[in-house]
CSV table of C-alpha atoms in Angstrom, one decimal:
chain,number,residue,atom,x,y,z
H,208,ALA,CA,94.2,122.0,33.6
H,209,ILE,CA,90.4,122.4,34.5
H,210,GLY,CA,91.1,120.4,37.9
H,211,ARG,CA,93.7,122.9,38.4
H,212,VAL,CA,91.6,125.9,37.6
H,213,CYS,CA,88.8,124.5,40.3
H,214,ASP,CA,91.7,124.0,42.9
H,215,THR,CA,92.8,127.8,42.4
H,216,CYS,CA,89.9,129.8,41.1
H,217,GLU,CA,86.8,129.0,43.4
H,218,SER,CA,84.8,131.6,42.9
H,219,LEU,CA,85.3,131.5,39.2
H,220,VAL,CA,84.4,128.2,38.9
H,221,THR,CA,81.4,127.9,40.7
H,222,ARG,CA,79.5,130.8,39.0
H,223,GLU,CA,76.3,129.8,37.8
H,224,GLU,CA,77.2,130.9,34.0
H,225,VAL,CA,80.5,128.8,34.1
H,226,LEU,CA,78.8,125.7,35.6
H,227,ARG,CA,76.4,125.7,32.6
H,228,ASP,CA,78.7,125.0,30.5
H,229,LEU,CA,81.6,123.1,32.7
H,230,VAL,CA,79.1,120.7,34.0
H,231,PRO,CA,78.2,119.2,30.8
H,232,ALA,CA,81.5,119.4,29.4
H,233,LEU,CA,82.9,117.3,32.2
H,234,PHE,CA,79.9,114.5,32.0
H,235,LYS,CA,81.1,114.4,28.3
H,236,ALA,CA,84.5,113.8,29.5
H,237,LEU,CA,83.6,110.9,31.6
H,238,GLU,CA,82.7,109.0,28.5
H,239,GLN,CA,85.2,109.2,26.7
H,240,GLU,CA,88.7,107.2,27.1
H,241,PRO,CA,90.3,106.3,30.5
H,242,ARG,CA,93.0,108.9,30.4
H,243,VAL,CA,90.3,111.6,29.9
H,244,ALA,CA,87.9,110.6,32.2
H,245,PHE,CA,90.3,110.1,34.9
H,246,ASN,CA,91.3,113.7,34.7
H,247,ALA,CA,87.2,114.2,34.7
H,248,CYS,CA,86.9,112.5,37.8
H,249,TRP,CA,89.6,114.8,39.4
H,250,ALA,CA,88.3,117.9,38.3
H,251,LEU,CA,84.9,117.1,39.4
H,252,SER,CA,86.5,116.3,42.9
H,253,SER,CA,87.9,119.9,42.9
H,254,LEU,CA,84.8,121.4,41.7
H,255,VAL,CA,82.6,119.7,44.4
H,256,LYS,CA,85.2,121.1,47.1
H,257,ALA,CA,85.6,124.6,45.7
H,258,ALA,CA,81.7,124.7,45.8
H,259,TYR,CA,81.2,123.5,49.2
H,260,GLN,CA,83.7,125.7,50.5
H,261,ILE,CA,82.3,129.0,48.7
H,262,SER,CA,78.8,128.0,50.4
H,263,LYS,CA,80.1,127.4,53.9
H,264,ASP,CA,82.0,130.7,53.8
H,265,GLN,CA,78.7,132.1,53.6
H,266,GLY,CA,77.2,130.7,56.7
H,267,THR,CA,76.2,127.2,58.3
H,268,ASP,CA,74.2,126.5,61.4
H,269,GLU,CA,75.4,124.7,64.4
H,270,THR,CA,75.9,121.4,62.0
H,271,GLY,CA,78.7,123.5,60.2
H,272,GLU,CA,76.7,122.1,57.1
H,273,PRO,CA,75.2,124.2,54.4
H,274,GLU,CA,71.6,124.3,53.7
H,275,THR,CA,72.3,124.2,50.0
H,276,TYR,CA,74.8,125.0,47.4
H,277,VAL,CA,75.3,125.8,43.5
H,278,LEU,CA,75.6,122.4,42.6
H,279,SER,CA,72.6,121.0,44.4
H,280,PRO,CA,70.5,120.9,41.1
H,281,VAL,CA,73.0,118.7,39.1
H,282,PHE,CA,74.0,116.7,42.4
H,283,GLU,CA,71.7,113.4,41.6
H,284,GLU,CA,73.1,113.3,38.0
H,285,MET,CA,76.7,113.7,39.3
H,286,VAL,CA,76.1,110.7,41.4
H,287,LYS,CA,74.6,109.0,38.5
H,288,ARG,CA,77.7,109.7,36.0
H,289,LEU,CA,80.4,108.8,38.6
H,290,ILE,CA,79.0,105.6,39.5
H,291,ILE,CA,78.4,104.7,35.7
H,292,THR,CA,82.2,105.7,35.4
H,293,THR,CA,83.0,103.2,37.9
H,294,ASP,CA,81.1,100.4,36.2
H,295,ARG,CA,82.9,100.8,32.7
H,296,ALA,CA,84.4,97.8,31.3
H,297,ASP,CA,87.7,99.8,30.9
H,298,ALA,CA,87.4,101.1,34.7
H,299,GLY,CA,90.6,99.0,35.5
H,300,GLU,CA,92.8,101.1,33.3
H,301,ASN,CA,94.6,104.2,34.3
H,302,ASN,CA,93.5,104.0,37.6
H,303,LEU,CA,90.0,105.3,36.4
H,304,ARG,CA,87.6,103.2,38.8
H,305,ILE,CA,89.4,104.3,41.8
H,306,SER,CA,89.4,107.8,40.9
H,307,GLY,CA,85.6,107.6,40.4
H,308,TYR,CA,85.2,106.3,43.5
H,309,GLU,CA,87.7,108.9,45.1
H,310,ALA,CA,85.3,111.5,43.4
H,311,LEU,CA,82.1,110.1,44.8
H,312,MET,CA,83.4,110.1,48.1
H,313,GLU,CA,84.2,113.9,47.5
H,314,LEU,CA,80.8,114.7,46.4
H,315,ILE,CA,79.3,112.9,49.1
H,316,LYS,CA,81.8,114.2,51.8
H,317,ASN,CA,81.0,117.6,50.2
H,318,SER,CA,77.2,117.6,50.0
H,319,PRO,CA,74.8,120.3,51.8
H,320,LYS,CA,71.7,119.6,53.5
H,321,ASP,CA,69.6,119.6,50.6
H,322,CYS,CA,71.1,116.9,48.9
H,323,TYR,CA,70.5,114.8,51.9
H,324,LEU,CA,67.9,112.3,50.1
H,325,TYR,CA,70.5,111.2,47.5
H,326,ILE,CA,73.1,110.3,50.1
H,327,GLN,CA,70.3,107.8,51.8
H,328,ARG,CA,69.9,106.3,48.2
H,329,THR,CA,73.8,106.3,47.3
H,330,THR,CA,74.1,104.3,50.7
H,331,LEU,CA,71.7,102.1,49.7
H,332,ASP,CA,73.3,101.5,46.1
H,333,VAL,CA,76.9,101.1,47.5
H,334,LEU,CA,75.4,98.3,50.1
H,335,GLN,CA,73.6,96.6,46.9
H,336,ARG,CA,77.0,96.8,45.2
H,337,LEU,CA,79.1,95.3,48.0
H,338,GLN,CA,76.4,92.7,48.3
H,339,ARG,CA,76.4,91.8,44.7
H,340,VAL,CA,80.5,91.8,45.0
H,341,LEU,CA,80.4,89.6,47.4
H,342,GLY,CA,78.2,87.0,45.5
H,343,ILE,CA,80.5,87.2,42.6
H,344,GLU,CA,83.8,86.1,44.8
H,345,ASP,CA,82.0,83.0,45.7
H,346,ASN,CA,82.3,82.1,41.8
H,347,ALA,CA,85.4,83.8,41.1
H,348,ILE,CA,88.1,81.2,40.1
H,349,SER,CA,91.1,82.9,38.8
H,350,THR,CA,93.5,84.6,41.4
H,351,SER,CA,93.1,87.8,39.0
H,352,ASP,CA,89.5,88.1,39.2
H,353,ARG,CA,89.8,87.7,43.4
H,354,SER,CA,92.3,90.5,43.5
H,355,GLN,CA,90.3,92.5,41.3
H,356,LEU,CA,87.2,91.7,43.5
H,357,ARG,CA,88.8,92.4,46.7
H,358,ASP,CA,90.2,95.7,45.4
H,359,LEU,CA,86.4,96.7,44.7
H,360,GLN,CA,85.4,95.5,47.8
H,361,SER,CA,88.0,98.0,49.7
H,362,LEU,CA,86.8,100.8,47.5
H,363,LEU,CA,83.4,100.2,48.6
H,364,CYS,CA,83.9,100.1,52.3
H,365,ALA,CA,85.7,103.6,51.6
H,366,THR,CA,82.6,104.9,50.1
H,367,LEU,CA,80.3,103.3,52.7
H,368,GLN,CA,82.3,105.3,55.3
H,369,SER,CA,81.8,108.4,53.4
H,370,VAL,CA,78.0,108.0,53.3
H,371,LEU,CA,77.8,106.6,56.8
H,372,ARG,CA,79.2,110.1,57.9
H,373,LYS,CA,76.7,112.1,56.4
H,374,ILE,CA,74.0,109.7,57.9
H,375,ARG,CA,71.8,111.3,60.4
H,376,LYS,CA,71.8,109.2,63.8
H,377,GLU,CA,68.2,109.1,63.5
H,378,ASP,CA,68.5,107.3,60.4
H,379,ALA,CA,71.2,105.1,61.1
H,380,GLY,CA,69.2,102.2,62.5
H,381,GLN,CA,67.7,101.6,58.9
H,382,ILE,CA,70.8,100.5,57.4
H,383,SER,CA,72.8,99.5,60.1
H,384,ASP,CA,71.7,95.8,60.2
H,385,SER,CA,72.3,95.5,56.3
H,386,VAL,CA,75.9,97.3,56.4
H,387,MET,CA,77.4,95.2,59.6
H,388,SER,CA,75.9,92.1,57.8
H,389,ALA,CA,78.1,92.8,54.9
H,390,LEU,CA,81.1,93.8,56.9
H,391,LEU,CA,80.5,90.4,58.7
H,392,HIS,CA,80.8,89.0,55.8
H,393,ILE,CA,84.0,90.5,54.9
H,394,MET,CA,85.2,89.9,58.0
H,395,GLN,CA,84.6,86.1,57.9
H,396,ARG,CA,86.4,85.8,54.6
H,397,CYS,CA,89.3,87.5,55.7
H,398,SER,CA,89.7,85.0,58.7
H,399,ASN,CA,89.1,82.3,56.2
H,400,GLY,CA,92.4,83.2,54.7
H,401,HIS,CA,91.0,85.3,51.7
H,402,ASP,CA,92.5,89.0,52.4
H,403,ALA,CA,95.0,89.4,50.3
H,404,GLY,CA,94.2,93.2,49.4
H,405,GLY,CA,93.7,94.8,53.1
H,406,VAL,CA,90.0,94.7,52.8
H,407,MET,CA,90.1,93.7,56.4
H,408,GLU,CA,91.5,97.1,57.3
H,409,ASP,CA,88.7,98.8,55.3
H,410,ALA,CA,86.2,96.6,57.1
H,411,LEU,CA,87.4,97.4,60.4
H,412,MET,CA,87.6,101.4,59.3
H,413,ALA,CA,83.8,101.2,58.2
H,414,VAL,CA,82.9,99.5,61.6
H,415,SER,CA,84.4,102.5,63.4
H,416,THR,CA,82.5,105.0,61.3
H,417,LEU,CA,79.1,103.0,62.0
H,418,ILE,CA,80.1,102.8,65.6
H,419,GLU,CA,80.5,106.9,65.6
H,420,VAL,CA,77.2,107.1,63.8
H,421,MET,CA,75.3,104.7,66.1
H,422,GLY,CA,76.7,105.1,69.3
H,423,VAL,CA,75.9,103.1,72.3
H,424,ASN,CA,73.1,101.3,70.0
H,425,PHE,CA,76.0,99.4,68.2
H,426,ALA,CA,75.9,97.0,71.4
H,427,LYS,CA,73.4,95.0,69.7
H,428,TYR,CA,76.5,93.7,67.0
H,429,MET,CA,79.0,93.1,69.4
H,430,GLU,CA,78.5,89.6,70.1
H,431,GLN,CA,79.0,88.8,66.5
H,432,PHE,CA,81.8,91.3,65.8
H,433,LYS,CA,83.8,90.8,69.2
H,434,PRO,CA,85.7,87.5,67.7
H,435,PHE,CA,87.1,89.2,64.6
H,436,LEU,CA,88.2,92.5,66.5
H,437,PHE,CA,90.0,90.2,68.9
H,438,ASN,CA,91.4,88.1,66.3
H,439,ALA,CA,92.6,91.5,64.7
H,440,LEU,CA,94.1,92.7,67.5
H,441,ARG,CA,96.1,89.3,67.6
H,442,THR,CA,97.1,89.7,64.2
H,443,HIS,CA,100.6,91.2,65.0
H,444,GLU,CA,102.3,90.9,61.5
H,445,GLU,CA,99.9,92.8,59.7
H,446,HIS,CA,100.3,96.2,61.2
H,447,GLN,CA,97.7,98.2,59.2
H,448,ILE,CA,94.9,95.7,60.5
H,449,CYS,CA,96.0,95.8,63.9
H,450,GLN,CA,96.6,99.4,64.1
H,451,ALA,CA,92.4,99.7,62.6
H,452,ALA,CA,91.5,97.2,65.1
H,453,ILE,CA,93.3,99.7,68.0
H,454,GLY,CA,91.0,102.8,66.5
H,455,VAL,CA,88.1,100.5,67.0
H,456,ILE,CA,88.6,99.9,70.8
H,457,SER,CA,89.0,103.9,70.8
H,458,ASP,CA,85.8,104.4,69.0
H,459,LEU,CA,83.8,101.8,71.2
H,460,CYS,CA,85.1,103.7,74.3
H,461,HIS,CA,83.7,107.0,73.2
H,462,ALA,CA,80.7,105.3,72.0
H,463,PHE,CA,79.8,103.1,75.2
H,464,GLU,CA,81.6,105.0,78.1
H,465,ASP,CA,81.6,102.9,81.3
H,466,LYS,CA,79.1,100.4,79.3
H,467,ILE,CA,82.3,98.9,77.5
H,468,ALA,CA,83.9,97.6,81.4
H,469,PRO,CA,82.8,93.9,80.8
H,470,LEU,CA,84.8,93.9,77.2
H,471,MET,CA,87.9,95.4,79.4
H,472,ASP,CA,89.8,92.8,80.4
H,473,ASP,CA,90.2,91.0,77.1
H,474,MET,CA,91.1,94.4,75.4
H,475,VAL,CA,93.5,95.7,77.9
H,476,SER,CA,95.2,92.0,77.7
H,477,LEU,CA,95.5,92.1,73.7
H,478,LEU,CA,96.7,95.7,74.0
H,479,LEU,CA,99.5,94.3,76.4
H,480,GLN,CA,100.2,91.8,74.0
H,481,ILE,CA,100.9,94.0,71.3
H,482,LEU,CA,103.5,96.4,73.5
H,483,GLN,CA,105.1,93.2,74.7
H,484,ASP,CA,106.0,91.7,71.0
H,485,ALA,CA,109.5,93.0,69.9
H,486,ASN,CA,108.2,91.8,66.4
H,487,VAL,CA,105.3,94.6,66.1
H,488,LYS,CA,105.8,97.5,63.9
H,489,HIS,CA,107.2,100.5,65.5
H,490,ALA,CA,104.2,102.5,64.0
H,491,VAL,CA,101.4,100.4,66.0
H,492,LYS,CA,102.7,100.6,69.3
H,493,PRO,CA,102.1,104.6,69.9
H,494,HIS,CA,98.6,104.0,69.0
H,495,ALA,CA,98.2,100.9,71.5
H,496,LEU,CA,99.7,103.6,74.0
H,497,GLY,CA,97.2,106.3,73.4
H,498,CYS,CA,94.3,104.1,73.4
H,499,PHE,CA,94.8,103.7,77.2
H,500,GLY,CA,93.7,107.4,77.6
H,501,ASP,CA,90.2,106.5,75.7
H,502,ILE,CA,89.8,103.2,77.8
H,503,ALA,CA,90.5,106.0,81.0
H,504,ILE,CA,88.1,108.5,80.3
H,505,ALA,CA,85.3,105.5,79.6
H,506,LEU,CA,86.0,103.8,82.7
H,507,GLY,CA,86.7,106.9,85.0
H,508,PRO,CA,87.9,105.6,88.5
H,509,ASN,CA,87.2,102.1,87.7
H,510,TYR,CA,90.4,102.2,85.6
H,511,ASN,CA,92.2,101.8,88.6
H,512,ARG,CA,92.3,98.2,88.0
H,513,TYR,CA,94.3,98.7,84.9
H,514,LEU,CA,96.5,101.4,86.1
H,515,ASN,CA,99.5,99.9,87.3
H,516,TYR,CA,99.9,97.7,84.4
H,517,THR,CA,99.4,100.7,81.6
H,518,VAL,CA,101.1,103.3,83.5
H,519,GLU,CA,104.5,100.8,83.3
H,520,TYR,CA,104.4,100.8,79.6
H,521,LEU,CA,103.8,104.4,79.1
H,522,MET,CA,106.9,105.1,81.7
H,523,ASN,CA,109.0,102.8,79.3
H,524,ALA,CA,107.7,104.5,76.5
H,525,VAL,CA,108.8,108.1,77.7
H,526,ASN,CA,111.9,106.6,78.4
H,527,ALA,CA,112.5,105.5,75.2
H,528,ALA,CA,111.0,108.4,73.5
H,529,GLN,CA,114.2,110.4,72.7
H,530,ILE,CA,115.6,112.1,69.3
H,531,THR,CA,119.0,111.1,69.2
H,532,ASN,CA,119.5,112.2,65.5
H,533,PRO,CA,117.6,115.4,64.6
H,534,ASP,CA,118.2,115.0,60.9
H,535,ASP,CA,116.8,111.6,61.0
H,536,LEU,CA,113.1,112.3,60.0
H,537,GLU,CA,111.8,108.9,60.5
H,538,GLN,CA,113.2,109.0,63.9
H,539,VAL,CA,111.7,112.3,64.8
H,540,GLU,CA,108.2,111.3,63.2
H,541,TYR,CA,108.3,108.2,65.4
H,542,VAL,CA,109.2,110.0,68.3
H,543,GLU,CA,106.7,112.4,68.1
H,544,SER,CA,104.1,109.7,67.4
H,545,LEU,CA,105.1,108.2,70.8
H,546,ARG,CA,105.3,111.0,72.7
H,547,ASP,CA,101.7,112.3,71.4
H,548,ASN,CA,100.2,109.1,72.4
H,549,CYS,CA,101.8,109.0,75.7
H,550,ILE,CA,100.2,112.5,76.1
H,551,SER,CA,96.8,111.0,75.3
H,552,GLY,CA,97.2,108.3,77.6
H,553,PHE,CA,98.3,110.4,80.7
H,554,THR,CA,95.9,112.7,80.0
H,555,GLY,CA,93.0,110.1,79.8
H,556,ILE,CA,94.3,108.6,83.3
H,557,VAL,CA,94.2,111.9,85.1
H,558,GLN,CA,90.7,112.7,83.9
H,559,ALA,CA,89.8,109.2,84.8
H,560,MET,CA,91.6,109.2,88.4
H,561,ARG,CA,90.9,112.8,89.6
H,562,SER,CA,87.4,111.9,90.9
H,563,SER,CA,88.1,110.0,93.9
H,564,GLN,CA,90.8,110.7,96.7
H,565,GLU,CA,91.8,107.4,96.6
H,566,GLY,CA,92.6,107.4,92.4
H,567,LEU,CA,94.4,110.7,93.1
H,568,GLN,CA,96.6,108.7,95.7
H,569,GLN,CA,97.4,106.2,93.1
H,570,LEU,CA,98.2,109.1,90.3
H,571,ILE,CA,100.5,111.1,92.7
H,572,PRO,CA,103.4,108.4,92.0
H,573,VAL,CA,102.9,108.6,88.1
H,574,VAL,CA,103.3,112.4,88.3
H,575,PRO,CA,107.0,112.9,87.9
H,576,GLN,CA,107.2,110.8,84.5
H,577,MET,CA,104.4,113.1,83.3
H,578,VAL,CA,106.1,115.7,84.0
H,579,LYS,CA,109.6,114.6,82.5
H,580,LEU,CA,107.4,113.8,79.2
H,581,ILE,CA,106.1,117.4,79.4
H,582,ALA,CA,109.6,118.6,80.0
H,583,MET,CA,111.3,116.3,77.0
H,584,VAL,CA,108.3,118.1,74.4
H,585,ALA,CA,109.2,121.7,76.0
H,586,GLU,CA,112.8,121.0,75.4
H,587,SER,CA,112.4,119.9,71.9
H,588,GLY,CA,111.2,123.3,70.8
H,589,ASN,CA,110.0,123.4,67.2
H,590,LEU,CA,111.1,120.1,66.7
H,591,SER,CA,107.8,119.0,67.9
H,592,SER,CA,104.7,119.9,66.1
H,593,ASP,CA,102.3,122.7,67.4
H,594,ASP,CA,99.7,119.7,67.9
H,595,LEU,CA,101.8,117.9,69.9
H,596,GLN,CA,103.0,120.8,72.2
H,597,GLY,CA,99.3,121.9,72.3
H,598,THR,CA,98.2,118.4,73.4
H,599,THR,CA,101.0,119.0,75.9
H,600,CYS,CA,99.9,122.3,77.6
H,601,GLY,CA,96.5,120.4,77.9
H,602,LEU,CA,98.0,117.9,80.3
H,603,VAL,CA,99.8,120.9,82.2
H,604,GLY,CA,96.5,122.6,82.8
H,605,ASP,CA,94.9,119.2,83.8
H,606,LEU,CA,97.5,118.5,86.5
H,607,ILE,CA,97.3,122.1,87.7
H,608,ASP,CA,93.6,121.7,87.8
H,609,VAL,CA,93.7,118.4,89.7
H,610,LEU,CA,96.8,118.8,91.7
H,611,GLY,CA,97.0,122.4,92.8
H,612,LYS,CA,100.1,124.0,94.5
H,613,ASP,CA,101.6,120.9,95.1
H,614,ILE,CA,102.3,120.4,91.5
H,615,LEU,CA,103.8,124.0,91.0
H,616,PRO,CA,107.9,123.5,91.6
H,617,LEU,CA,107.5,120.7,89.0
H,618,LEU,CA,105.8,123.0,86.5
H,619,ASP,CA,107.0,126.6,86.9
H,620,THR,CA,110.4,125.8,85.1
H,621,PRO,CA,111.9,128.1,82.2
H,622,ALA,CA,111.7,125.1,79.5
H,623,ILE,CA,107.7,124.5,80.2
H,624,ASN,CA,106.9,128.7,80.5
H,625,GLY,CA,108.6,128.6,76.9
H,626,LEU,CA,106.2,125.8,75.8
H,627,LEU,CA,103.3,127.9,77.0
H,628,GLN,CA,104.9,130.9,75.4
H,629,ARG,CA,105.2,128.9,71.8
H,630,CYS,CA,101.7,127.6,71.8
H,631,ARG,CA,100.0,131.3,73.3
H,632,ARG,CA,101.6,132.4,69.7
H,633,SER,CA,100.6,129.4,67.8
H,634,LYS,CA,98.7,129.9,64.6
H,635,VAL,CA,97.0,126.6,65.2
H,636,GLN,CA,93.9,127.3,67.1
H,637,LYS,CA,93.6,124.1,69.3
H,638,ALA,CA,97.1,124.7,70.4
H,639,LYS,CA,96.8,128.4,70.9
H,640,SER,CA,93.8,127.7,73.2
H,641,LEU,CA,95.3,125.0,75.4
H,642,GLY,CA,98.4,127.2,75.7
H,643,VAL,CA,96.3,130.3,77.1
H,644,TRP,CA,94.3,127.9,79.1
H,645,ALA,CA,97.2,126.2,80.8
H,646,SER,CA,99.4,129.4,81.1
H,647,ARG,CA,96.3,131.1,83.2
H,648,GLU,CA,96.0,127.9,85.3
H,649,LEU,CA,99.6,128.4,86.1
H,650,SER,CA,99.7,132.1,86.8
H,651,HIS,CA,96.5,131.6,88.8
H,652,LEU,CA,98.5,129.1,90.9
H,653,LYS,CA,101.5,131.1,91.4
H,654,ARG,CA,99.3,134.2,92.9
H,655,GLN,CA,97.4,131.6,95.1
H,656,ALA,CA,101.0,130.2,96.2
H,657,ASN,CA,102.5,134.1,96.7
H,658,ALA,CA,99.6,135.0,98.8
H,659,VAL,CA,100.1,132.5,101.3
């Protein structure tokens, strides 16, 4: 009940006079039977989200983080209590351990600047726990023990992601060696056949977060990490691992930009193998297609060496992205993902090839397929999400910006004008902004054409 109140009555539960009684009561509840402690974890999660949102609403700087909030005086104690809860002997009952770590992740995610010191300490504590669990697993004999330890590794990897997202770039170097050492240790075990609980996926997602924090400085780990990444990309039957590995490629492209080039032959080859494999789960392939856009943006005009190969698969996907039964929600969702990632792929390619005359010449034969995809989204109306319609408007604007009046006859159609109008009226800010921008570009192009 308290959790629901925290969810719905933010301003009430974050009053100091209420918190004076509420926080000690929740701490006491964490010590009670697992069922009660589980609910206390949920209530704490709701409470920290409410406190953080109210503080944000009162104003932040350019980082988007508030300086402080009403829970700052008890933040350290909340961390300690939740960690103690995850260590309880009966934490395996009623999903208490999972709930405790989830509450800890919410606490970290919703922490203001004046709690940063505690975030740093929590990072070190999570790392020590991960290293300790890895040591214990060496001596675990029973299948049950190993399974529980792998579940704990997954939780710790997820918690590690939360703290890494809060670590400042200037501090990342102090902990990155220890973080990467633990993650490589996990990946080595998984490659030896010890992954029964999806730990490899969680480790890859933690690596992704470390790449985001470190940027190009992550390069010092690539020699050790590359074999595990490439092996994960070959693990077609484990679709979640494969998908997480594709996400890592995207993060590397954002972080390394053109410095990723020496790895690209292998990466593109592995992505093409995923697309060629008829047995790969449907959900994975759209992400491989979208990844081409990230690679293109990273490489710029040097993407031309991969253009023909990747465009062929994007064009095949466009032809396959057909909704034959609007009542089949699974099909609609898959086609949405396929179209969204094809739009991302084409958008990256347009941005990469626009900087040279040679690149533009290579791009022109592909334009009809891009317009075909834009028309599909436009004609599907509200079957397509606002997000997809918005990114499609972005591609419309990019094509106008790059190709000028030559593209006007292809884009000035009732369906595409309808798409732009829907996005201009969208309640999703990004879709609205892209719709307004693309509409202005199209109007400007029409005025130019009429003036000639």
